[in-house]
Amino acid sequence: MIYTLEGHDLKHAVEEMLLTLLPTVTLTRSTQVDEGQTGDWCRSLLTVQQGTATACAIACLDGVRHEHTRSASIAGQAALDQKRTITELVKTAVYEAVLPALAQPPVWGSLTGVRPAKLARGMIERGMGRGEAAARLREHFHVAPDRAALTIRAAATALALDRTIDPDDISLYVGIPFCPSRCYYCSFVSAATAQSGHLIEPYLDVLCDEIAQTAALVREAGKRVQSIYIGGGTPTTLDERQLARLLAALAQHFDLTGLREYTVEAGRPDTITPGKLRVLRAAGVGRVSINPQSMEDAVLAAIGRRHTAADVLRTYDEARTVGFDAINMDLIAGLTGDTAQTFARTVDTLIGLAPENITVHTLAIKRGADLDDKGAAAALRGTVAQMLDGAAHALRDAGYGPYYLYRQKFTAGGFENVGWCQPDTECFYNVAMMEELQTILALGAGGVSKRVERATGWIERVNAPKYPAEYIAAADRLTAGKRKLLFPRE
């Protein structure tokens, strides 16, 4: 599809909207469009006159032309607010112009952001009631009623947890970017141990040094660690001795007396042993994830998993026996070979186990994954809708409620990822991280540290080196960015 920007240069906004609505198209920007030409095209136009911004979009798809115009006053707005208003107008005009060409409207309407609950939370914080905020999501952003209700529920959870965070509270993320093998849908930073296992020990050497240096900065800044989340990759790719070393370094250097939550993404059952679980529990870890993704053996084999559904059940029982009373289990809707019926069977199996948290993801086709057929993902819309709707009904009936959600680009059908929990078992870190409620310091490869100014909402980020070898090579400069985040006025 050819597109033009006329009167503005909001390239990202227009491309994001077009790719959300038409995920299989290839976009080419042009300086002009001949409206008589063959092929699909879109013109995005903006004018600003006497304090009023007007966005117009004209789209031609399959030879049918549609046009839509939106206007809003920007008089008296601060520069940042003007930019937000204009960006929203441009995106909404494109949405309205393309919508008639779609077989059905997207459930998230014109919203393209990762954090819809953060948008709703802002509305509520500015004085809207929850009902008003839900109505604005439905009427202004065209969000489906059930997704609007889901968003308000997640926003309410974030608002409640936000009241429990003091200005000097922070959280830690620790990344272990190793896995026994790579799942075909994965785009996270992870290295298969067959090729990169020799890097684990030098990686831990550097990580433990980074832990010591970061802890010194945290003490100097007068900050308190509120939660720790060890993710990956697959942290339990480490053996018992390596896990114990990592956890001991965290306990030695950080003051963990005020810790409210300690999570390890145990992840794949083929990496979890009773010995590793005992190491985690002895170190004070209270929450683990055991992530089957599916309880269908054929689906597990198709996605590159080296475990069976029986292994999931065994590992879950072992975690309970060791003493974990907070367990999360992840599922993915839209995996190869899965159907609405087999996915429902997986959901029912997990509900029968009664983990405190069940997170339902939608398959996302992203750069860096072995699976990159966005057309195939888009074609799954109907099946994934059945999967997600069925899961939501079953989880609600079993007493689970949604507590956080986020979206990703190129998910099958444009859907979302939702964390469900039993009453009073929300994962604090998930909400704090996704809703950007507090500063989070990331240790290890691929992590992103974020300083959150709670008074203003201003966010500043620092990225760590992405891959294990790069991280090891950067050992002497890993904490420089964190110092800038913790001491911004130096």
mmCIF file of C-alpha atoms in Angstrom, residues 46 49 99 140 170 187 211 219 222 236 285 316 374 387 402 412 425 445:
data_model
loop_
_atom_site.group_PDB
_atom_site.id
_atom_site.type_symbol
_atom_site.label_atom_id
_atom_site.label_comp_id
_atom_site.label_asym_id
_atom_site.label_seq_id
_atom_site.Cartn_x
_atom_site.Cartn_y
_atom_site.Cartn_z
ATOM 1 C CA LEU A 46 -3.738 17.685 8.449
ATOM 2 C CA GLN A 49 -6.349 26.964 11.498
ATOM 3 C CA LEU A 99 -12.784 0.531 8.606
ATOM 4 C CA HIS A 140 -14.421 7.691 21.115
ATOM 5 C CA ILE A 170 11.649 0.431 43.274
ATOM 6 C CA SER A 187 11.147 -13.090 20.066
ATOM 7 C CA ILE A 211 24.215 -6.839 41.235
ATOM 8 C CA ARG A 219 21.708 2.357 48.894
ATOM 9 C CA GLY A 222 18.046 5.816 49.463
ATOM 10 C CA THR A 236 15.815 -22.512 35.560
ATOM 11 C CA VAL A 285 11.178 -16.875 46.404
ATOM 12 C CA TYR A 316 3.181 -28.372 39.405
ATOM 13 C CA LYS A 374 1.856 -12.509 9.688
ATOM 14 C CA MET A 387 -10.284 -19.324 22.422
ATOM 15 C CA PRO A 402 -8.504 -10.039 35.199
ATOM 16 C CA ALA A 412 -3.274 -13.105 15.881
ATOM 17 C CA THR A 425 -3.220 -12.867 44.447
ATOM 18 C CA ALA A 445 21.280 -8.851 29.166
#
